[in-house]
Short mmCIF file of C-alpha atoms in Angstrom, two decimals:
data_model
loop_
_atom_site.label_atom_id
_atom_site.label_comp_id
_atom_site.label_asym_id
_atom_site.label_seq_id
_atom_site.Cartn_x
_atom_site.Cartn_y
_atom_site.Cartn_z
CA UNK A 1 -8.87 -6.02 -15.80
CA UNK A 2 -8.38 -4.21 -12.71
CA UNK A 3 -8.91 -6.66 -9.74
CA UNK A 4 -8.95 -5.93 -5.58
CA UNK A 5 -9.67 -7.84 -2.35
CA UNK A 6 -12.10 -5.31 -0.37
CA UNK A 7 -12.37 -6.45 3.90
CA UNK A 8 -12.44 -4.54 6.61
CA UNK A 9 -13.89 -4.72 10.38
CA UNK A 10 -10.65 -6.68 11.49
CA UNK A 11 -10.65 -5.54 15.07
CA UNK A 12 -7.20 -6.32 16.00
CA UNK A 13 -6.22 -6.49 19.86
CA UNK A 14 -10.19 -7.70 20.27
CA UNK A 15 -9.93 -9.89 23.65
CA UNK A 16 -12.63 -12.61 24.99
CA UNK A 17 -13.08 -12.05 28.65
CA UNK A 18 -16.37 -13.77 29.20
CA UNK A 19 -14.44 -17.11 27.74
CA UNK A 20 -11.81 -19.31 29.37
CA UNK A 21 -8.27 -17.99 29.35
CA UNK A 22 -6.94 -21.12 26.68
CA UNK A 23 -10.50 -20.13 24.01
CA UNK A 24 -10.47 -16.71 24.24
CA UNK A 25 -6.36 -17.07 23.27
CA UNK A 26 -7.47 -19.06 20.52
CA UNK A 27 -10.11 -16.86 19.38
CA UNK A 28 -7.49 -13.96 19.54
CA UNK A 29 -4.91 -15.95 17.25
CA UNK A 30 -7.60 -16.52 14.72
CA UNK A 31 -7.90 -13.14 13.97
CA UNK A 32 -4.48 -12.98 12.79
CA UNK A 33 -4.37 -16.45 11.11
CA UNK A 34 -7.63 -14.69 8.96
CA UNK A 35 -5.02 -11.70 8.04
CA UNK A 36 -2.79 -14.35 6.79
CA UNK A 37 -5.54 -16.35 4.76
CA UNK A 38 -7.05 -13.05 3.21
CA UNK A 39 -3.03 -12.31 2.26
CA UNK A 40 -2.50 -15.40 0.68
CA UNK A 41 -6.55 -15.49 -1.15
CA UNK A 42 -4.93 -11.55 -2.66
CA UNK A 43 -1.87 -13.45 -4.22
CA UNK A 44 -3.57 -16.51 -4.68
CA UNK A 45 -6.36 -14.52 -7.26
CA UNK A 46 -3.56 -12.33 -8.54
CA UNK A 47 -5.28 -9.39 -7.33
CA UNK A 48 -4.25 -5.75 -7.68
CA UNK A 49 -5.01 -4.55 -3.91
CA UNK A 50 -6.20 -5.03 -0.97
CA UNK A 51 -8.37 -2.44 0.60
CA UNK A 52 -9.25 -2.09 4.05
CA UNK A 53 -12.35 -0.26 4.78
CA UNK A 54 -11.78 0.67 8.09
CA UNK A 55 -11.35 -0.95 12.21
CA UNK A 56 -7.94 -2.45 11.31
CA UNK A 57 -7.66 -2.35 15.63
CA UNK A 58 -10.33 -2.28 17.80
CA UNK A 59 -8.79 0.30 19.98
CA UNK A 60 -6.71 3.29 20.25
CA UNK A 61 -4.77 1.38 22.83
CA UNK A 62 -3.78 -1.71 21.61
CA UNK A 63 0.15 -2.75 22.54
CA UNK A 64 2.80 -2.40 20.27
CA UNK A 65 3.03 -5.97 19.78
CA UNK A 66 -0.16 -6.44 18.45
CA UNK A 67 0.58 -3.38 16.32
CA UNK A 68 3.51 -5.52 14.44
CA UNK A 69 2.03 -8.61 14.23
CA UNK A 70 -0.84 -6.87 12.74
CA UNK A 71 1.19 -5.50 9.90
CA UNK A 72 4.01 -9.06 9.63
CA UNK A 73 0.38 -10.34 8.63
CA UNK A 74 0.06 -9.14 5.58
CA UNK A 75 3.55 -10.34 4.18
CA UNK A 76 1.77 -13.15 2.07
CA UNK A 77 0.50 -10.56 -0.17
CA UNK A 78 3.33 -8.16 -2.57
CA UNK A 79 0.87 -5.94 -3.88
CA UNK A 80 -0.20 -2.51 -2.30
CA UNK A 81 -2.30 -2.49 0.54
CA UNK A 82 -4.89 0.27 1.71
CA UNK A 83 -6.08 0.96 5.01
CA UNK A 84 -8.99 3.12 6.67
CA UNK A 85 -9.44 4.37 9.64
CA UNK A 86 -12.70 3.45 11.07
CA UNK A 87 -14.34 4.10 14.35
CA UNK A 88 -12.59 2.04 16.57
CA UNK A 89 -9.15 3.14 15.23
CA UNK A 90 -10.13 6.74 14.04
CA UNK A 91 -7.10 8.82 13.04
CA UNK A 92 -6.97 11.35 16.42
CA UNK A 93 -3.93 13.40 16.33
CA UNK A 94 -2.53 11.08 18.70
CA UNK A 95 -3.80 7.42 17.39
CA UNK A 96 -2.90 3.40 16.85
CA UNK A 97 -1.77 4.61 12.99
CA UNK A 98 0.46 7.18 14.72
CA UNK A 99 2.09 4.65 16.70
CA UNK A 100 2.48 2.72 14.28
CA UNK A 101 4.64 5.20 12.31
CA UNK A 102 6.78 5.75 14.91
CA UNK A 103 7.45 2.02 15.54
CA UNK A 104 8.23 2.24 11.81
CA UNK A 105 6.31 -0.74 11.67
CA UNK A 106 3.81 0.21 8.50
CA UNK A 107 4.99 -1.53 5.57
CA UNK A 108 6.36 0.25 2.59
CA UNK A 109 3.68 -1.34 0.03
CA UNK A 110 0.78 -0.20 3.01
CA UNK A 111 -1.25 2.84 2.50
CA UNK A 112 -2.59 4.35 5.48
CA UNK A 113 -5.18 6.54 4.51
CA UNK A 114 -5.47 9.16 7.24
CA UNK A 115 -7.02 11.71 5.42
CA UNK A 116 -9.88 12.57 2.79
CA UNK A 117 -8.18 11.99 -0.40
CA UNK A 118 -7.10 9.91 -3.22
CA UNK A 119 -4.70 7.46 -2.96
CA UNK A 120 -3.94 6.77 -6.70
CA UNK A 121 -2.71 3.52 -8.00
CA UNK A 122 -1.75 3.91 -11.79
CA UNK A 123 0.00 0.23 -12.12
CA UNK A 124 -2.76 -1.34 -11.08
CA UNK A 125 -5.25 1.01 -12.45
CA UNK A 126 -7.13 2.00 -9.38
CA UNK A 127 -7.41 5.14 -7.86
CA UNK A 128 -8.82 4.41 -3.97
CA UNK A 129 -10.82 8.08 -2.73
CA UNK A 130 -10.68 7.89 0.99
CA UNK A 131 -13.22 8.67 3.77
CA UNK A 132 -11.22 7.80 7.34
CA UNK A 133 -13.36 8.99 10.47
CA UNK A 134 -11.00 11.42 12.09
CA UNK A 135 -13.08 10.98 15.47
CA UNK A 136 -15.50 7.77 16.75
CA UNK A 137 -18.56 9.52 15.54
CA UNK A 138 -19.55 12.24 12.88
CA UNK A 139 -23.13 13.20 11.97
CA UNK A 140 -22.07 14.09 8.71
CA UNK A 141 -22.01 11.93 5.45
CA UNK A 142 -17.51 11.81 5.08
CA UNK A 143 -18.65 10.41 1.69
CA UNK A 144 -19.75 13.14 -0.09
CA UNK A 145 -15.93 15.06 -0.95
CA UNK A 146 -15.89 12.33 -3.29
CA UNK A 147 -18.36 14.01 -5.67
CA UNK A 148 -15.65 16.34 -6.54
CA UNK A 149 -12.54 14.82 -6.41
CA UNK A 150 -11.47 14.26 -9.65
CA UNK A 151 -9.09 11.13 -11.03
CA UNK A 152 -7.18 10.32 -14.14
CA UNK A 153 -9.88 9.06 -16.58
CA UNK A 154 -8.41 5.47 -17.54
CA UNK A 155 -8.31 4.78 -13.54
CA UNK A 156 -10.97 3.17 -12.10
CA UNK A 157 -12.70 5.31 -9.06
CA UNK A 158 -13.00 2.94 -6.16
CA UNK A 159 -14.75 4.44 -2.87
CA UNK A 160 -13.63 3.43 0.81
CA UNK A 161 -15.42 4.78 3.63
CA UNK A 162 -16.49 3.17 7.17
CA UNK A 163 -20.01 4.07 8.59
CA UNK A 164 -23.92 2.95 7.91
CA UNK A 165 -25.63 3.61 4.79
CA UNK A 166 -28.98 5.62 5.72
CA UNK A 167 -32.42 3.84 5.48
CA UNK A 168 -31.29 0.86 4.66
CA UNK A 169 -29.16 -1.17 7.71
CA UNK A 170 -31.56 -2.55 10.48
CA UNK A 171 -32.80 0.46 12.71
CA UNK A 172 -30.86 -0.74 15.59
CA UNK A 173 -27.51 0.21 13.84
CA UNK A 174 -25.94 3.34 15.03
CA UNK A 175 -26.47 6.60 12.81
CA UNK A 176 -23.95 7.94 13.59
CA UNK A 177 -21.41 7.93 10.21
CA UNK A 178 -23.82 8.51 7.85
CA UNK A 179 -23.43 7.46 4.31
CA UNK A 180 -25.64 8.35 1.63
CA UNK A 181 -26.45 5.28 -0.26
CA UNK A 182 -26.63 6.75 -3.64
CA UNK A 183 -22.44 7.59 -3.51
CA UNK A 184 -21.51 5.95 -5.88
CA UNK A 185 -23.57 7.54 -8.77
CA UNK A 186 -23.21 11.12 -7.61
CA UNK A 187 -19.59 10.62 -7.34
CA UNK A 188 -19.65 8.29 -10.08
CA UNK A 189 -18.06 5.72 -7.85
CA UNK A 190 -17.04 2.56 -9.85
CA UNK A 191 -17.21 0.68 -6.36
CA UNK A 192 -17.68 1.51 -3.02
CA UNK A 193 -15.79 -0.57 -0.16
CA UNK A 194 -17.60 -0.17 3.24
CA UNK A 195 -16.98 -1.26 6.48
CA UNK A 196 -18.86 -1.16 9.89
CA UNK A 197 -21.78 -3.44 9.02
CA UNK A 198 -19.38 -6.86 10.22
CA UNK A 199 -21.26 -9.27 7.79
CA UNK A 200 -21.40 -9.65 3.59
CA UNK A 201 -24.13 -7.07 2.47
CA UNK A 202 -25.02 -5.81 -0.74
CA UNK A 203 -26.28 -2.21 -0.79
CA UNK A 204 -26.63 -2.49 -4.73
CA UNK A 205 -24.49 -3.59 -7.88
CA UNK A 206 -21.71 -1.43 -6.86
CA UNK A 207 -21.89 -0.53 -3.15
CA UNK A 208 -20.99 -3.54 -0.83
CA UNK A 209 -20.08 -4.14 3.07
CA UNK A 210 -17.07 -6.85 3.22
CA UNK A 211 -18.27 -7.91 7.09
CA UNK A 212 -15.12 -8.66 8.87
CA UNK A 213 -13.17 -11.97 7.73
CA UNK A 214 -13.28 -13.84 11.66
CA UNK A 215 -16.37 -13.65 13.25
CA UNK A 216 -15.99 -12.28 16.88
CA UNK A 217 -20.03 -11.81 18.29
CA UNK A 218 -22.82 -14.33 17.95
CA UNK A 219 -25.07 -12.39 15.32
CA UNK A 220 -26.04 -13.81 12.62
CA UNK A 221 -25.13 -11.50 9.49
CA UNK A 222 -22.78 -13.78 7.26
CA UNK A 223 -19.66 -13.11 8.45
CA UNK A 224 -16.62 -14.71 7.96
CA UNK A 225 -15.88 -13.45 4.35
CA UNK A 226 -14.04 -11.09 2.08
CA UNK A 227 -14.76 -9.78 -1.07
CA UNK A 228 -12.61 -10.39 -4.75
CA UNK A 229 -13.61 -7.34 -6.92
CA UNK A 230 -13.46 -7.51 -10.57
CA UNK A 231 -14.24 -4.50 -12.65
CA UNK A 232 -13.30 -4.68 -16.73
CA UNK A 233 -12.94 -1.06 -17.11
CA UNK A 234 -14.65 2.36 -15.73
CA UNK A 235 -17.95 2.53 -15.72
CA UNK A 236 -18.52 -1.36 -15.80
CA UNK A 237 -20.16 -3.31 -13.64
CA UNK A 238 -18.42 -5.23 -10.82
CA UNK A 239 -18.00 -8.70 -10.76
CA UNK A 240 -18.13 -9.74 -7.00
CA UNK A 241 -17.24 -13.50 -5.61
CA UNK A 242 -16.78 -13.70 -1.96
CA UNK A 243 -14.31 -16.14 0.15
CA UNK A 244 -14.74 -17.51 3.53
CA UNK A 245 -12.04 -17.19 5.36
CA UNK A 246 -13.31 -17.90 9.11
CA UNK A 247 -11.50 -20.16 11.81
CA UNK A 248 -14.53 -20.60 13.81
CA UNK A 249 -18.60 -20.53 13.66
CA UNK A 250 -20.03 -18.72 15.91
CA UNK A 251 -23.90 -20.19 17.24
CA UNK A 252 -26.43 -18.53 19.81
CA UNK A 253 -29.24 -21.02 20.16
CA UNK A 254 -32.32 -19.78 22.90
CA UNK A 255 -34.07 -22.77 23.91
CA UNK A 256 -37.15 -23.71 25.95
CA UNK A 257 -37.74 -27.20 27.18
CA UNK A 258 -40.29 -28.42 28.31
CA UNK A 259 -40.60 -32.57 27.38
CA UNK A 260 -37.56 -35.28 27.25
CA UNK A 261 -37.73 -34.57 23.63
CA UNK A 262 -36.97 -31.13 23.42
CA UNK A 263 -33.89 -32.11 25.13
CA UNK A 264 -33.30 -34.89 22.82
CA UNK A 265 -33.39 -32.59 19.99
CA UNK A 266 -31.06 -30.04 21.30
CA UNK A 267 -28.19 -32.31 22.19
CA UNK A 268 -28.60 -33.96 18.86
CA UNK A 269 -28.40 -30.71 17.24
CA UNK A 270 -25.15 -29.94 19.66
CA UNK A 271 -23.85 -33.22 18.26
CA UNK A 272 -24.07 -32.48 14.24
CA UNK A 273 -21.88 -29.49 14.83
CA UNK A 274 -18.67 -28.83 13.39
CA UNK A 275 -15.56 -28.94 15.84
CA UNK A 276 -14.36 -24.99 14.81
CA UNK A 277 -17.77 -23.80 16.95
CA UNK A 278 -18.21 -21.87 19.68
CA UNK A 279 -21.66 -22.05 21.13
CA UNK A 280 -23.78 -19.69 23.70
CA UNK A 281 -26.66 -21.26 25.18
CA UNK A 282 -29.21 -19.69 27.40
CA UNK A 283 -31.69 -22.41 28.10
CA UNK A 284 -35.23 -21.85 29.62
CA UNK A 285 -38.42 -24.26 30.77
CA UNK A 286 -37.93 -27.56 32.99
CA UNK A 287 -36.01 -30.44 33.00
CA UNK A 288 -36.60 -34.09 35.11
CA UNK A 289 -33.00 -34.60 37.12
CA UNK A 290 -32.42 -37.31 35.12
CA UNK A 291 -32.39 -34.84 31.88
CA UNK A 292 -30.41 -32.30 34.25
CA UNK A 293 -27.68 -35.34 34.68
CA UNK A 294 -28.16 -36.15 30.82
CA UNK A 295 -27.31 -32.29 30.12
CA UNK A 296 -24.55 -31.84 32.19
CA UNK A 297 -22.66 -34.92 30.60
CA UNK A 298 -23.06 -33.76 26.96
CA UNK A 299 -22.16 -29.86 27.98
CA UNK A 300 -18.91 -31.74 29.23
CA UNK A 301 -18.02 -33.80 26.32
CA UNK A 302 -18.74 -30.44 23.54
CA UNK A 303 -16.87 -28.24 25.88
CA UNK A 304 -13.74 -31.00 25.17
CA UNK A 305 -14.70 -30.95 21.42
CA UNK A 306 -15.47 -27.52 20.38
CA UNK A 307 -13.61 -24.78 21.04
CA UNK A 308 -15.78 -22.83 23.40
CA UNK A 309 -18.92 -23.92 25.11
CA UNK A 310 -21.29 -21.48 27.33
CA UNK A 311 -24.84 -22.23 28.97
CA UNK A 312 -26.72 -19.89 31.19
CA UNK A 313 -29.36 -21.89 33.11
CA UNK A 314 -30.65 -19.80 35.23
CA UNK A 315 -34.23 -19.96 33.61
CA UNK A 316 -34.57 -23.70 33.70
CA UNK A 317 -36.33 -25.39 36.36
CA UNK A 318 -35.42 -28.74 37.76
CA UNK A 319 -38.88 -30.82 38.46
CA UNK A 320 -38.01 -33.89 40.06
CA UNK A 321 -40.08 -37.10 38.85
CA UNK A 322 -40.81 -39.79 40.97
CA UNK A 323 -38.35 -42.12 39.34
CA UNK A 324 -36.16 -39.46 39.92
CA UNK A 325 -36.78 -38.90 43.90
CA UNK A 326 -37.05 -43.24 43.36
CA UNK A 327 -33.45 -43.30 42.26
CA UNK A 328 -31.72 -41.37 44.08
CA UNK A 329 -33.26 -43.69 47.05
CA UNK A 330 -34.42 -40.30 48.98
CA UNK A 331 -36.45 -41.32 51.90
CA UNK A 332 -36.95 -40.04 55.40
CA UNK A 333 -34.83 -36.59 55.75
CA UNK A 334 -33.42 -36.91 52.28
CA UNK A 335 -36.89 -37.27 50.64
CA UNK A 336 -37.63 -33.92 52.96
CA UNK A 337 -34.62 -31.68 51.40
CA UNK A 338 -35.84 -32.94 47.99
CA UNK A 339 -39.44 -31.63 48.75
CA UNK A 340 -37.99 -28.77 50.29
CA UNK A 341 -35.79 -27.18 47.44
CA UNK A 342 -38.36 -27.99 44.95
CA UNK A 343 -40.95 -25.66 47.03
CA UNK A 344 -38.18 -22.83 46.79
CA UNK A 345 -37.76 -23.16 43.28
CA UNK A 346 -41.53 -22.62 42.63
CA UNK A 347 -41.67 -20.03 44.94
CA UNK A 348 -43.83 -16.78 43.72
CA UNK A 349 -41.39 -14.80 44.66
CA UNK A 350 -38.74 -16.10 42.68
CA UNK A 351 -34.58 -14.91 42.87
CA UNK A 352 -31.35 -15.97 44.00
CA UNK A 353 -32.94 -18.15 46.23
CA UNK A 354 -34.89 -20.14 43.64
CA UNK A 355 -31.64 -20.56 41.76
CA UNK A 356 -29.51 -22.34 44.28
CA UNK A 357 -32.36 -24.63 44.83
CA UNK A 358 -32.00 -25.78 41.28
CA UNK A 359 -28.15 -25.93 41.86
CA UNK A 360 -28.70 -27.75 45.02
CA UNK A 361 -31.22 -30.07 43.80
CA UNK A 362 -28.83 -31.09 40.80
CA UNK A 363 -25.88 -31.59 42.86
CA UNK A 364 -27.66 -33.68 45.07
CA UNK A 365 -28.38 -35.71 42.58
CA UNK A 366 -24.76 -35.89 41.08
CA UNK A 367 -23.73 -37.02 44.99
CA UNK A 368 -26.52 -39.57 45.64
CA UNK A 369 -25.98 -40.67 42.02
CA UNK A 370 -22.99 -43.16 42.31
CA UNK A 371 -24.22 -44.57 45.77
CA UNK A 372 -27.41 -44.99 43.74
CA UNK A 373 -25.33 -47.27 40.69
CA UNK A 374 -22.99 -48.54 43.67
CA UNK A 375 -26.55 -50.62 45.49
CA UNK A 376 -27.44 -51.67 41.69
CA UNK A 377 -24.50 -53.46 41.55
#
């Protein structure tokens, strides 16, 4: 019983500007850490292969270091390996895979498949037919050579292409790489191993996306996974069981408050959440100072606990309460500047200038704040 690992959407040499140097390192090394896992799942499940459907690297111009650590990844696993070009990593004349060649850094039990083709694998009963973008974008379906490429009969015919199956992704995906979705039975495909689509998706029985095995963007598609193939024999239907392998969990929450209990709720919900997060908040709505203070202390303690914190709060408005103005003990010219930047942030015209009034307005109240517990005292 023929069995394979089918990923893909990798993205090696991927970097994390918008996050601090130390997270966006970590979110880098778990990339290759999910090469390893997915290595060690193959040998774990005694599979046959492991197929690669495509954006092994992210770019053309990735270094040469990340090109060999790339391929010292998949040492956990014995078994052949067979990789696609995909968009990011198309196979130019002058490419990543090229490089790699010359660094003599491609393993001998790695495949690169750089052109249409089969690649067959009689000892483990799979023959692999190959669709590798040659450029970024084609507008023509690379899938459909495989209708006439024959195989020995007693192997099974396993498809690998990279690209977006037509009518049936979100409209919002790119067309470009088209990909008929009835491949497999007019090449009488026994499976068909895409990539491009970077979460789990079932096209039908025999026609799957892998999504790519470390989430690295904050949509929600189920990614984080790889897929264990087993097929009994040609012409039967796959048995597939996917794997998680991510590092981290990746959350985008948009949130409008607008009472102390919307706030309640959302730093409660920041609580429950595992420590392998990284979290992107763009919050909206107002917020007393006192909730602005409450905020600002729980940001601080999941930014220490999670891997990566972010929170854009430019669309929240701070509305001063009079316990607020109260405690902060804000008379005479003090009470004035309060008044003052809370005018500018309600301004009609609203801008820059309405934003550092809300910064202004919350770090006055983190200065007057200790003075504030020191009279209390």
């Amino acid at each position: 019983m023929p069995k394979f690992l089918h990923t893909a959407d990798w993205q090696m040499g991927r970097t994390y500007s918008r996050f601090d140097t130390e997270d966006g390192a970590a979110l880098v090394e778990a990339r290759y850490e999910a090469i390893e896992r997915l290595a060690a799942l193959a040998t774990e499940h005694q599979c046959d292969a492991v197929l690669v459907a495509g954006d092994v690297f992210d770019a053309q111009t990735v270094s040469d270091r990340t090109i060999r650590r790339v391929f010292n990844a998949t040492r956990g696993f014995d078994g052949p390996w067979v990789m696609l070009p995909g968009n990011h990593d198309a196979a130019l004349a002058e490419s990543v895979w090229t490089r790699a060649k010359r660094l003599d850094a491609v393993p001998k039990n790695v495949y690169l498949a750089l052109e249409s083709g089969v690649t067959p694998l009689p000892e483990q009963g799979i023959a692999v037919l190959s669709a590798p973008l040659t450029q970024r974008h084609t507008y023509g379906d690379l899938t459909q050579p495989f209708d006439d490429m024959e195989t020995p009969p007693e192997l099974l015919r396993i498809g690998l292409a990279h690209g977006s199956v037509q009518g049936l992704l979100p409209e919002d995906i790119d067309s470009t790489n088209p990909i008929a979705p009835d491949r497999t039975e007019t090449a009488k495909l026994d499976y068909l191993g895409l990539g491009d689509w970077h979460g789990v998706r079932e096209i039908n029985a025999r026609t799957w996306y892998s999504g790519t095995p470390e989430p690295e963007r904050f949509r929600n598609n189920d990614a984080g996974y790889v897929l264990i193939v087993d097929i009994k024999e040609p012409g039967a239907t796959p048995k597939v069981t996917r794997h998680e392998t991510a590092r981290y969990q990746w959350h985008q929450w948009r949130e409008s408050l607008s009472v102390p209990s919307d706030l309640d709720e959302l730093l409660h919900r920041i609580s429950q959440l595992p420590e392998a997060s990284v979290l992107d908040l763009k919050l909206a709505g107002t917020l007393t100072l006192a909730g602005d203070q409450k905020l600002t202390e729980a940001l601080s303690i999941a930014e220490a606990r999670y891997r990566a914190v972010t929170c854009d709060r430019t669309r929240l408005q701070l509305e001063p309460t009079d316990d607020d103005i109260s405690a902060l003990l804000a008379d005479g010219y003090l009470g004035e500047v309060v008044q003052e930047l809370r005018e500018s942030q309600q301004a009609v015209d609203k801008g820059s200038d309405a934003e550092v009034a809300r910064d202004a307005l919350a770090i006055l109240a983190s200065l007057l704040k200790p003075k504030d517990a020191e009279v209390a005292q």
